[in-house]
mmCIF file of C-alpha atoms in Angstrom:
data_model
loop_
_atom_site.group_PDB
_atom_site.id
_atom_site.type_symbol
_atom_site.label_atom_id
_atom_site.label_comp_id
_atom_site.label_asym_id
_atom_site.label_seq_id
_atom_site.Cartn_x
_atom_site.Cartn_y
_atom_site.Cartn_z
ATOM 1 C CA ASN S 1125 14.088 15.195 -5.649
ATOM 2 C CA ASP S 1126 15.337 11.586 -5.470
ATOM 3 C CA LEU S 1127 12.088 10.342 -7.040
ATOM 4 C CA LYS S 1128 12.380 12.895 -9.829
ATOM 5 C CA LYS S 1129 15.969 11.784 -10.483
ATOM 6 C CA THR S 1130 14.840 8.149 -10.624
ATOM 7 C CA THR S 1131 12.221 8.811 -13.278
ATOM 8 C CA THR S 1132 14.581 11.015 -15.285
ATOM 9 C CA THR S 1133 17.375 8.432 -15.227
ATOM 10 C CA ASN S 1134 15.074 5.573 -16.273
ATOM 11 C CA ASN S 1135 13.033 7.516 -18.817
ATOM 12 C CA ASN S 1136 13.250 5.732 -22.162
ATOM 13 C CA GLY S 1137 10.137 7.378 -23.527
ATOM 14 C CA GLU S 1138 6.372 7.090 -23.336
ATOM 15 C CA GLY S 1139 5.099 3.559 -22.722
ATOM 16 C CA SER S 1140 8.547 2.204 -21.865
ATOM 17 C CA PHE S 1141 7.415 0.477 -18.640
ATOM 18 C CA ASP S 1142 5.381 -2.730 -18.824
ATOM 19 C CA ALA S 1143 4.849 -2.876 -15.074
ATOM 20 C CA VAL S 1144 5.511 -0.809 -11.975
ATOM 21 C CA CYS S 1145 5.497 -2.244 -8.432
ATOM 22 C CA TYR S 1146 5.049 -0.038 -5.369
ATOM 23 C CA ASN S 1147 6.560 -2.267 -2.715
ATOM 24 C CA ALA S 1148 8.542 0.065 -0.442
ATOM 25 C CA GLY S 1149 7.400 0.098 3.160
ATOM 26 C CA VAL S 1150 8.328 1.025 6.701
ATOM 27 C CA ALA S 1151 6.832 -0.079 10.025
ATOM 28 C CA ARG S 1152 7.741 1.728 13.228
ATOM 29 C CA ASN S 1153 8.173 -0.078 16.522
ATOM 30 C CA THR S 1154 4.616 -0.591 17.737
ATOM 31 C CA GLU S 1155 5.552 0.947 21.085
ATOM 32 C CA ALA S 1156 6.998 4.130 19.563
ATOM 33 C CA THR S 1157 5.402 7.355 20.748
ATOM 34 C CA ASP S 1158 7.550 9.926 18.937
ATOM 35 C CA VAL S 1159 6.394 11.156 15.544
ATOM 36 C CA LEU S 1160 9.152 10.788 12.962
ATOM 37 C CA ARG S 1161 8.778 12.771 9.756
ATOM 38 C CA THR S 1162 10.000 12.702 6.188
ATOM 39 C CA ALA S 1163 12.079 15.566 4.806
ATOM 40 C CA GLN S 1164 8.791 17.072 3.600
ATOM 41 C CA GLY S 1165 7.297 16.998 7.093
ATOM 42 C CA PHE S 1166 4.895 14.080 6.568
ATOM 43 C CA GLU S 1167 4.445 11.489 9.316
ATOM 44 C CA LEU S 1168 7.031 8.871 8.298
ATOM 45 C CA THR S 1169 4.813 5.794 7.888
ATOM 46 C CA ILE S 1170 2.181 7.463 5.716
ATOM 47 C CA GLY S 1171 4.847 9.520 3.983
ATOM 48 C CA VAL S 1172 6.813 6.465 2.857
ATOM 49 C CA ASN S 1173 4.067 3.869 2.439
ATOM 50 C CA HIS S 1174 1.510 6.059 0.704
ATOM 51 C CA LEU S 1175 2.573 9.581 -0.283
ATOM 52 C CA GLY S 1176 5.932 8.485 -1.686
ATOM 53 C CA HIS S 1177 4.218 5.943 -3.941
ATOM 54 C CA PHE S 1178 1.511 8.433 -4.816
ATOM 55 C CA TYR S 1179 4.038 11.030 -5.964
ATOM 56 C CA LEU S 1180 6.165 8.486 -7.821
ATOM 57 C CA ASN S 1181 3.103 7.179 -9.614
ATOM 58 C CA ASN S 1182 2.341 10.676 -10.885
ATOM 59 C CA LEU S 1183 5.839 10.841 -12.384
ATOM 60 C CA LEU S 1184 5.685 7.354 -13.887
ATOM 61 C CA MET S 1185 2.184 7.286 -15.403
ATOM 62 C CA PRO S 1186 3.275 8.794 -18.752
ATOM 63 C CA LEU S 1187 5.926 6.067 -19.029
ATOM 64 C CA ILE S 1188 3.623 3.081 -18.470
ATOM 65 C CA ASN S 1189 2.379 1.187 -21.511
ATOM 66 C CA LYS S 1190 -1.200 2.400 -21.980
ATOM 67 C CA ASP S 1191 -2.400 -0.812 -23.628
ATOM 68 C CA THR S 1192 -0.866 -3.595 -21.556
ATOM 69 C CA GLY S 1193 0.720 -1.870 -18.554
ATOM 70 C CA ARG S 1194 0.035 -2.872 -14.999
ATOM 71 C CA ILE S 1195 0.631 -1.374 -11.576
ATOM 72 C CA VAL S 1196 1.043 -3.531 -8.467
ATOM 73 C CA VAL S 1197 0.648 -2.157 -4.942
ATOM 74 C CA THR S 1198 1.811 -4.113 -1.898
ATOM 75 C CA ALA S 1199 -0.883 -3.723 0.749
ATOM 76 C CA SER S 1200 -1.678 -5.951 3.745
ATOM 77 C CA SER S 1201 -4.609 -7.738 5.314
ATOM 78 C CA VAL S 1202 -4.145 -5.516 8.386
ATOM 79 C CA HIS S 1203 -5.951 -2.773 6.444
ATOM 80 C CA ASP S 1204 -9.098 -4.691 7.414
ATOM 81 C CA PRO S 1205 -10.201 -4.601 11.082
ATOM 82 C CA ASP S 1206 -12.099 -7.841 10.479
ATOM 83 C CA SER S 1207 -8.923 -9.758 9.598
ATOM 84 C CA PRO S 1208 -6.983 -11.639 12.315
ATOM 85 C CA GLY S 1209 -3.974 -9.307 12.141
ATOM 86 C CA GLY S 1210 -6.022 -6.174 11.592
ATOM 87 C CA ALA S 1211 -8.130 -6.846 14.685
ATOM 88 C CA GLN S 1212 -5.142 -6.658 17.039
ATOM 89 C CA GLY S 1213 -4.549 -3.359 18.857
ATOM 90 C CA LYS S 1214 -5.912 -0.144 17.372
ATOM 91 C CA THR S 1215 -7.575 -0.902 14.083
ATOM 92 C CA ALA S 1216 -7.205 0.863 10.753
ATOM 93 C CA THR S 1217 -9.513 3.733 9.926
ATOM 94 C CA LEU S 1218 -8.982 6.967 8.056
ATOM 95 C CA GLY S 1219 -12.099 8.502 9.587
ATOM 96 C CA ASN S 1220 -13.163 11.584 7.660
ATOM 97 C CA LEU S 1221 -9.535 12.304 6.653
ATOM 98 C CA GLN S 1222 -9.382 15.133 9.197
ATOM 99 C CA GLY S 1223 -5.622 14.894 9.632
ATOM 100 C CA LEU S 1224 -5.058 15.404 5.922
ATOM 101 C CA GLU S 1225 -7.764 18.065 5.711
ATOM 102 C CA ASP S 1226 -6.111 20.040 8.518
ATOM 103 C CA ALA S 1227 -2.651 19.589 7.021
ATOM 104 C CA VAL S 1228 -3.796 21.014 3.698
ATOM 105 C CA ALA S 1229 -5.737 23.848 5.344
ATOM 106 C CA THR S 1230 -2.806 24.973 7.514
ATOM 107 C CA ARG S 1231 -0.127 24.937 4.839
ATOM 108 C CA THR S 1232 1.735 28.157 4.278
ATOM 109 C CA SER S 1233 3.517 29.225 1.116
ATOM 110 C CA GLY S 1234 6.400 26.899 0.303
ATOM 111 C CA THR S 1235 5.621 24.409 3.082
ATOM 112 C CA THR S 1236 3.697 21.173 3.405
ATOM 113 C CA GLY S 1237 1.107 20.713 6.111
ATOM 114 C CA LYS S 1238 1.969 18.453 9.023
ATOM 115 C CA PHE S 1239 -0.252 15.674 10.346
ATOM 116 C CA ASP S 1240 0.274 12.940 12.923
ATOM 117 C CA MET S 1241 -2.511 10.580 11.801
ATOM 118 C CA VAL S 1242 -4.704 10.565 8.703
ATOM 119 C CA ASP S 1243 -7.874 10.615 10.810
ATOM 120 C CA GLY S 1244 -6.607 13.531 12.901
ATOM 121 C CA GLY S 1245 -6.160 11.484 16.074
ATOM 122 C CA SER S 1246 -3.181 11.113 18.381
ATOM 123 C CA PHE S 1247 -0.164 9.273 17.025
ATOM 124 C CA ASN S 1248 -0.170 5.502 17.352
ATOM 125 C CA ALA S 1249 2.662 3.705 15.540
ATOM 126 C CA ASP S 1250 0.812 0.413 15.117
ATOM 127 C CA LYS S 1251 -2.315 2.096 13.760
ATOM 128 C CA ALA S 1252 -0.236 4.307 11.470
ATOM 129 C CA TYR S 1253 1.060 1.206 9.685
ATOM 130 C CA LYS S 1254 -2.410 -0.307 9.379
ATOM 131 C CA ASP S 1255 -3.737 3.028 8.127
ATOM 132 C CA SER S 1256 -0.962 3.177 5.528
ATOM 133 C CA LYS S 1257 -2.068 -0.192 4.170
ATOM 134 C CA LEU S 1258 -5.655 1.051 4.003
ATOM 135 C CA CYS S 1259 -4.283 4.037 2.084
ATOM 136 C CA ASN S 1260 -2.681 1.585 -0.358
ATOM 137 C CA VAL S 1261 -6.015 -0.103 -1.007
ATOM 138 C CA LEU S 1262 -7.871 3.202 -1.462
ATOM 139 C CA PHE S 1263 -5.121 4.428 -3.786
ATOM 140 C CA THR S 1264 -5.439 1.267 -5.884
ATOM 141 C CA ARG S 1265 -9.195 1.509 -6.235
ATOM 142 C CA GLU S 1266 -9.302 5.241 -6.929
ATOM 143 C CA LEU S 1267 -6.446 5.069 -9.431
ATOM 144 C CA GLN S 1268 -8.226 2.298 -11.331
ATOM 145 C CA ARG S 1269 -11.442 4.324 -11.359
ATOM 146 C CA ARG S 1270 -9.583 7.257 -12.874
ATOM 147 C CA LEU S 1271 -7.814 5.066 -15.421
ATOM 148 C CA ASP S 1272 -11.119 3.518 -16.506
ATOM 149 C CA GLU S 1273 -12.676 6.952 -16.771
ATOM 150 C CA SER S 1274 -9.862 8.138 -19.035
ATOM 151 C CA GLY S 1275 -10.136 5.097 -21.292
ATOM 152 C CA SER S 1276 -6.739 3.713 -20.300
ATOM 153 C CA LYS S 1277 -6.227 -0.051 -20.395
ATOM 154 C CA VAL S 1278 -3.660 0.005 -17.583
ATOM 155 C CA ARG S 1279 -4.640 -2.326 -14.725
ATOM 156 C CA VAL S 1280 -3.761 -1.595 -11.095
ATOM 157 C CA ASN S 1281 -4.236 -4.147 -8.320
ATOM 158 C CA SER S 1282 -3.117 -4.542 -4.720
ATOM 159 C CA PHE S 1283 -2.234 -7.640 -2.736
ATOM 160 C CA THR S 1284 -1.050 -8.893 0.608
ATOM 161 C CA PRO S 1285 1.999 -11.178 0.672
ATOM 162 C CA GLY S 1286 0.907 -12.396 4.110
ATOM 163 C CA LEU S 1287 2.717 -12.260 7.430
ATOM 164 C CA ILE S 1288 6.439 -12.417 6.653
ATOM 165 C CA VAL S 1289 8.506 -11.677 9.733
ATOM 166 C CA GLY S 1290 11.978 -12.438 8.368
ATOM 167 C CA THR S 1291 12.410 -9.249 6.331
ATOM 168 C CA GLY S 1292 13.688 -5.737 6.935
ATOM 169 C CA LEU S 1293 10.136 -4.515 7.549
ATOM 170 C CA PHE S 1294 10.475 -5.549 11.200
ATOM 171 C CA ARG S 1295 13.897 -3.961 11.700
ATOM 172 C CA ASP S 1296 12.543 -1.384 14.166
ATOM 173 C CA GLN S 1297 10.989 -4.028 16.423
ATOM 174 C CA ASN S 1298 12.700 -5.718 19.386
ATOM 175 C CA PRO S 1299 15.141 -8.157 17.683
ATOM 176 C CA VAL S 1300 14.658 -10.924 20.267
ATOM 177 C CA PHE S 1301 10.873 -10.703 19.991
ATOM 178 C CA THR S 1302 11.096 -10.608 16.191
ATOM 179 C CA LYS S 1303 13.199 -13.787 16.055
ATOM 180 C CA LEU S 1304 10.900 -15.674 18.430
ATOM 181 C CA PHE S 1305 7.812 -14.401 16.613
ATOM 182 C CA ASP S 1306 9.263 -15.510 13.279
ATOM 183 C CA VAL S 1307 9.882 -19.043 14.530
ATOM 184 C CA ALA S 1308 6.477 -19.253 16.194
ATOM 185 C CA ALA S 1309 4.457 -17.802 13.308
ATOM 186 C CA THR S 1310 6.267 -19.502 10.454
ATOM 187 C CA ASN S 1311 7.409 -22.835 11.871
ATOM 188 C CA LEU S 1312 5.118 -23.635 14.794
ATOM 189 C CA LEU S 1313 1.731 -22.006 14.209
ATOM 190 C CA LYS S 1314 2.118 -22.113 10.410
ATOM 191 C CA VAL S 1315 0.385 -18.765 9.936
ATOM 192 C CA GLY S 1316 3.423 -16.925 8.589
ATOM 193 C CA GLU S 1317 4.755 -17.019 5.061
ATOM 194 C CA THR S 1318 8.275 -17.457 3.735
ATOM 195 C CA THR S 1319 10.128 -14.692 1.945
ATOM 196 C CA HIS S 1320 10.093 -16.922 -1.148
ATOM 197 C CA TYR S 1321 6.306 -17.019 -1.050
ATOM 198 C CA GLY S 1322 6.084 -13.252 -0.646
ATOM 199 C CA GLY S 1323 8.376 -12.746 -3.620
ATOM 200 C CA GLY S 1324 6.347 -15.277 -5.596
ATOM 201 C CA ALA S 1325 3.161 -13.359 -4.825
ATOM 202 C CA LEU S 1326 4.695 -10.139 -6.160
ATOM 203 C CA GLU S 1327 5.928 -11.974 -9.256
ATOM 204 C CA TYR S 1328 2.482 -13.476 -9.851
ATOM 205 C CA MET S 1329 0.794 -10.066 -9.517
ATOM 206 C CA THR S 1330 3.283 -8.556 -11.946
ATOM 207 C CA LEU S 1331 3.469 -11.253 -14.632
ATOM 208 C CA SER S 1332 0.428 -13.534 -14.545
ATOM 209 C CA SER S 1333 -2.148 -13.033 -17.300
ATOM 210 C CA LYS S 1334 -4.825 -14.056 -14.783
ATOM 211 C CA VAL S 1335 -4.294 -10.910 -12.697
ATOM 212 C CA GLY S 1336 -6.587 -8.126 -13.875
ATOM 213 C CA GLU S 1337 -8.108 -10.457 -16.427
ATOM 214 C CA ARG S 1338 -11.636 -9.146 -15.808
ATOM 215 C CA LYS S 1339 -10.905 -5.736 -14.324
ATOM 216 C CA GLY S 1340 -8.463 -3.845 -12.132
ATOM 217 C CA GLY S 1341 -8.775 -2.221 -8.739
ATOM 218 C CA GLU S 1342 -8.909 -5.564 -6.986
ATOM 219 C CA TYR S 1343 -7.204 -6.953 -3.904
ATOM 220 C CA TYR S 1344 -5.491 -10.369 -3.825
ATOM 221 C CA PHE S 1345 -5.174 -12.423 -0.649
ATOM 222 C CA SER S 1346 -4.388 -15.934 0.554
ATOM 223 C CA PRO S 1347 -5.274 -17.562 3.900
ATOM 224 C CA PRO S 1348 -2.486 -17.531 6.526
ATOM 225 C CA GLY S 1349 0.051 -20.301 6.030
ATOM 226 C CA SER S 1350 -0.543 -20.689 2.297
ATOM 227 C CA SER S 1351 3.194 -20.879 1.574
ATOM 228 C CA LYS S 1352 2.907 -24.586 2.388
ATOM 229 C CA TYR S 1353 1.309 -24.981 -1.041
ATOM 230 C CA GLY S 1354 4.302 -23.384 -2.723
ATOM 231 C CA ASP S 1355 3.857 -21.777 -6.133
ATOM 232 C CA ALA S 1356 0.727 -23.877 -6.679
ATOM 233 C CA ALA S 1357 -1.116 -21.454 -4.364
ATOM 234 C CA PHE S 1358 -1.028 -18.642 -6.901
ATOM 235 C CA GLY S 1359 -4.346 -18.466 -8.678
ATOM 236 C CA LYS S 1360 -5.908 -20.877 -6.162
ATOM 237 C CA GLN S 1361 -5.466 -20.034 -2.472
ATOM 238 C CA PHE S 1362 -3.965 -16.718 -3.562
ATOM 239 C CA ASP S 1363 -6.714 -14.948 -5.482
ATOM 240 C CA VAL S 1364 -9.125 -11.989 -5.529
ATOM 241 C CA SER S 1365 -10.629 -11.224 -2.133
ATOM 242 C CA GLU S 1366 -12.831 -8.645 -0.438
ATOM 243 C CA VAL S 1367 -11.412 -5.377 0.830
ATOM 244 C CA SER S 1368 -12.403 -3.887 4.186
ATOM 245 C CA LYS S 1369 -15.825 -2.305 4.665
ATOM 246 C CA GLU S 1370 -14.225 1.143 4.870
ATOM 247 C CA ALA S 1371 -12.293 0.652 1.624
ATOM 248 C CA LEU S 1372 -15.439 -0.549 -0.126
ATOM 249 C CA ALA S 1373 -17.505 2.365 1.198
ATOM 250 C CA ALA S 1374 -14.831 4.831 0.045
ATOM 251 C CA ASP S 1375 -15.838 4.173 -3.568
ATOM 252 C CA SER S 1376 -18.812 6.487 -3.046
ATOM 253 C CA GLY S 1377 -16.663 9.623 -2.766
ATOM 254 C CA LYS S 1378 -14.170 9.318 0.060
ATOM 255 C CA GLY S 1379 -11.613 7.791 -2.288
ATOM 256 C CA LYS S 1380 -11.849 10.817 -4.559
ATOM 257 C CA ARG S 1381 -11.331 13.242 -1.670
ATOM 258 C CA PHE S 1382 -8.442 11.123 -0.381
ATOM 259 C CA TRP S 1383 -6.811 11.441 -3.810
ATOM 260 C CA GLU S 1384 -7.354 15.195 -3.955
ATOM 261 C CA LEU S 1385 -5.802 15.736 -0.517
ATOM 262 C CA SER S 1386 -2.831 13.537 -1.423
ATOM 263 C CA GLU S 1387 -2.291 15.638 -4.545
ATOM 264 C CA LYS S 1388 -2.290 18.845 -2.556
ATOM 265 C CA LEU S 1389 0.117 17.480 0.045
ATOM 266 C CA VAL S 1390 2.724 16.356 -2.512
ATOM 267 C CA GLY S 1391 2.257 19.460 -4.633
ATOM 268 C CA ILE S 1392 0.747 17.997 -7.783
#
């Protein structure tokens, strides 16, 4: 209902939006074992980080400029088990989407199906966040495929702003650990990024003519610690990169099924 109100309030007619950024995100404490849910009954992390954006995008598509519009999705390198951050703990995988399949199959009239993990496994808070970022990448690639198929010129791309500890994303973590981790990652090890750099990355994705110049559906990345280059990193260190093997393989059909299940869960 809140998303519907947002689109109604800001609706100035077809093609009124030049760009839309899906940047909202939540990360549970990595030690959490309880499954929190959205008002619709979705596991909170996937519900906020993927399904919320997915539903909002459905409402906003008619309002995005069909000739020059762009969509930006904030993902993360942790979607990739081969990345340094993604390799820690349980790694991201959506498996055969069994959690979503079961949720759709067990829905009753007027209710949404419940799932703990997209792959149907037992809840793991750390993996749920990584999975949600993999969902973001699959969403980006499948949406672009559908846009291309329809003849739309809208470009959708995803990116990772890098490891930025000093934001509200880590509010559910131990505050002492978070502060120490921030100092260590950003100031000592130089693998973290500043909030300014993260904001600059989002701005670059939204406004630069170089983004989506050739095609959409791509993923932008910069090596850890690239904020030391300042704004000069954008278009150089920060540029198109490879997605995970699972995200790449999903282009053969898994991405389509992922989209269809998402539609059914949000009632589109």
